[in-house]
Amino acid sequence: MKTLVSMIAGTLLFTLLPFGHVLGEELHQKGQEVFQSKGCVACHTIGGGRLVGPDLKGVTQRREEGWLRKWLKDPDTMIQTDPIAKEMLKEYLVPMPNQGLTDEDIDALISYFKHEDNKQNNNKKEE
């Protein structure tokens, strides 16, 4: 029985492994869609400078993923309890509204931010 389970797991891993890149591509594309549809673009750019909120260029390098997840999930609580969030409110004067993001939305947004940060880092290397 253990051998059968191992064979099935190995076959699935071998079969699905080539699609990992495709799934990552789909996830960051979904993140871009969430960024647009939830209205993030009204306050943020990625590499286009500051608007109402900060430019998100390099956000995955400035903030840990766990922090980003908490921030995207519940900015209201973060503004009350987190020193970084408190400083951002002082600087930008407008609190980030809670967009009611699902965990899947947050996964997609973080994937999109990472993709954009990697793309910009690759562009710097080519210069």
XYZ file of C-alpha atoms in Angstrom:
127
model
C 0.000 0.000 0.000
C 2.803 2.440 0.903
C 4.482 1.654 -2.405
C 1.298 2.406 -4.332
C 0.838 5.734 -2.526
C 4.487 6.625 -3.163
C 4.135 5.774 -6.848
C 0.989 7.880 -7.213
C 2.544 10.815 -5.358
C 5.701 10.570 -7.475
C 3.702 10.422 -10.686
C 1.628 13.451 -9.695
C 4.724 15.416 -8.736
C 6.476 14.519 -11.981
C 3.362 15.305 -14.015
C 2.540 18.633 -12.348
C 6.095 19.941 -11.894
C 6.324 21.530 -15.358
C 3.116 23.454 -14.688
C 4.431 25.209 -11.563
C 5.730 28.095 -13.660
C 2.406 28.370 -15.460
C 0.515 28.423 -12.158
C 2.847 31.179 -10.920
C 2.184 33.152 -14.093
C -1.555 32.779 -13.638
C -1.309 33.822 -9.988
C 0.550 37.050 -10.666
C -1.847 37.837 -13.524
C -4.748 37.341 -11.117
C -2.922 39.672 -8.737
C -2.756 42.324 -11.421
C -6.494 41.903 -11.983
C -7.169 42.248 -8.239
C -4.934 45.349 -8.145
C -7.072 46.885 -10.878
C -10.525 45.668 -9.822
C -10.204 46.543 -6.122
C -9.113 50.062 -7.040
C -5.561 49.840 -5.690
C -4.446 51.828 -8.756
C -6.348 54.867 -7.477
C -3.805 55.295 -4.667
C -0.740 53.271 -5.690
C 1.644 52.778 -8.579
C 4.358 50.208 -9.039
C 7.339 52.211 -10.190
C 5.353 55.280 -11.208
C 5.878 57.339 -8.068
C 3.821 58.294 -5.082
C 0.095 59.008 -5.317
C -2.264 59.116 -2.338
C -0.416 56.058 -1.029
C 3.152 54.873 -1.459
C 4.710 53.607 -4.672
C 4.751 49.822 -4.285
C 7.950 49.339 -6.281
C 10.172 47.082 -4.161
C 7.512 46.470 -1.517
C 8.377 42.757 -1.274
C 11.959 43.728 -0.508
C 11.025 46.385 2.069
C 8.438 44.326 3.940
C 8.294 40.689 4.984
C 5.581 38.604 3.386
C 3.858 37.989 6.727
C 3.638 41.730 7.327
C 2.194 42.301 3.853
C -0.405 39.583 4.420
C -1.550 41.147 7.704
C -1.598 44.618 6.154
C -3.642 43.559 3.143
C -6.038 41.485 5.260
C -6.699 44.005 8.035
C -5.159 47.456 7.588
C -7.459 48.917 10.278
C -5.942 46.761 13.021
C -2.427 47.243 11.667
C -2.791 51.038 11.831
C -3.742 50.717 15.500
C -1.064 48.212 16.512
C 1.877 48.183 14.090
C 4.619 50.843 14.324
C 5.347 50.771 10.572
C 1.665 51.184 9.716
C 1.389 54.058 12.198
C 4.338 55.824 10.545
C 2.815 55.340 7.095
C -0.417 56.946 8.288
C 1.553 59.937 9.604
C 3.336 60.277 6.264
C 0.412 59.725 3.882
C -2.405 61.063 6.111
C -4.981 58.739 4.536
C -5.558 55.261 5.979
C -5.644 52.386 3.551
C -9.245 51.177 3.368
C -10.032 47.574 4.134
C -10.833 46.061 0.732
C -12.252 42.809 2.116
C -9.567 40.789 0.349
C -9.761 37.015 0.460
C -6.695 34.915 1.219
C -6.639 34.014 -2.487
C -6.675 37.707 -3.425
C -3.794 38.345 -1.041
C -1.788 35.411 -2.447
C -2.338 36.795 -5.932
C -1.415 40.369 -4.983
C 1.796 39.285 -3.286
C 2.664 37.161 -6.323
C 2.047 40.206 -8.530
C 4.197 42.448 -6.310
C 7.025 39.878 -6.345
C 6.752 39.516 -10.108
C 6.960 43.282 -10.601
C 9.886 43.583 -8.171
C 11.752 40.779 -9.959
C 11.018 42.339 -13.344
C 12.406 45.680 -12.195
C 15.483 44.012 -10.680
C 16.120 42.192 -13.963
C 15.824 45.482 -15.864
C 18.479 47.028 -13.585
C 20.854 44.122 -14.280
C 20.492 44.625 -18.032
C 21.433 48.332 -17.836
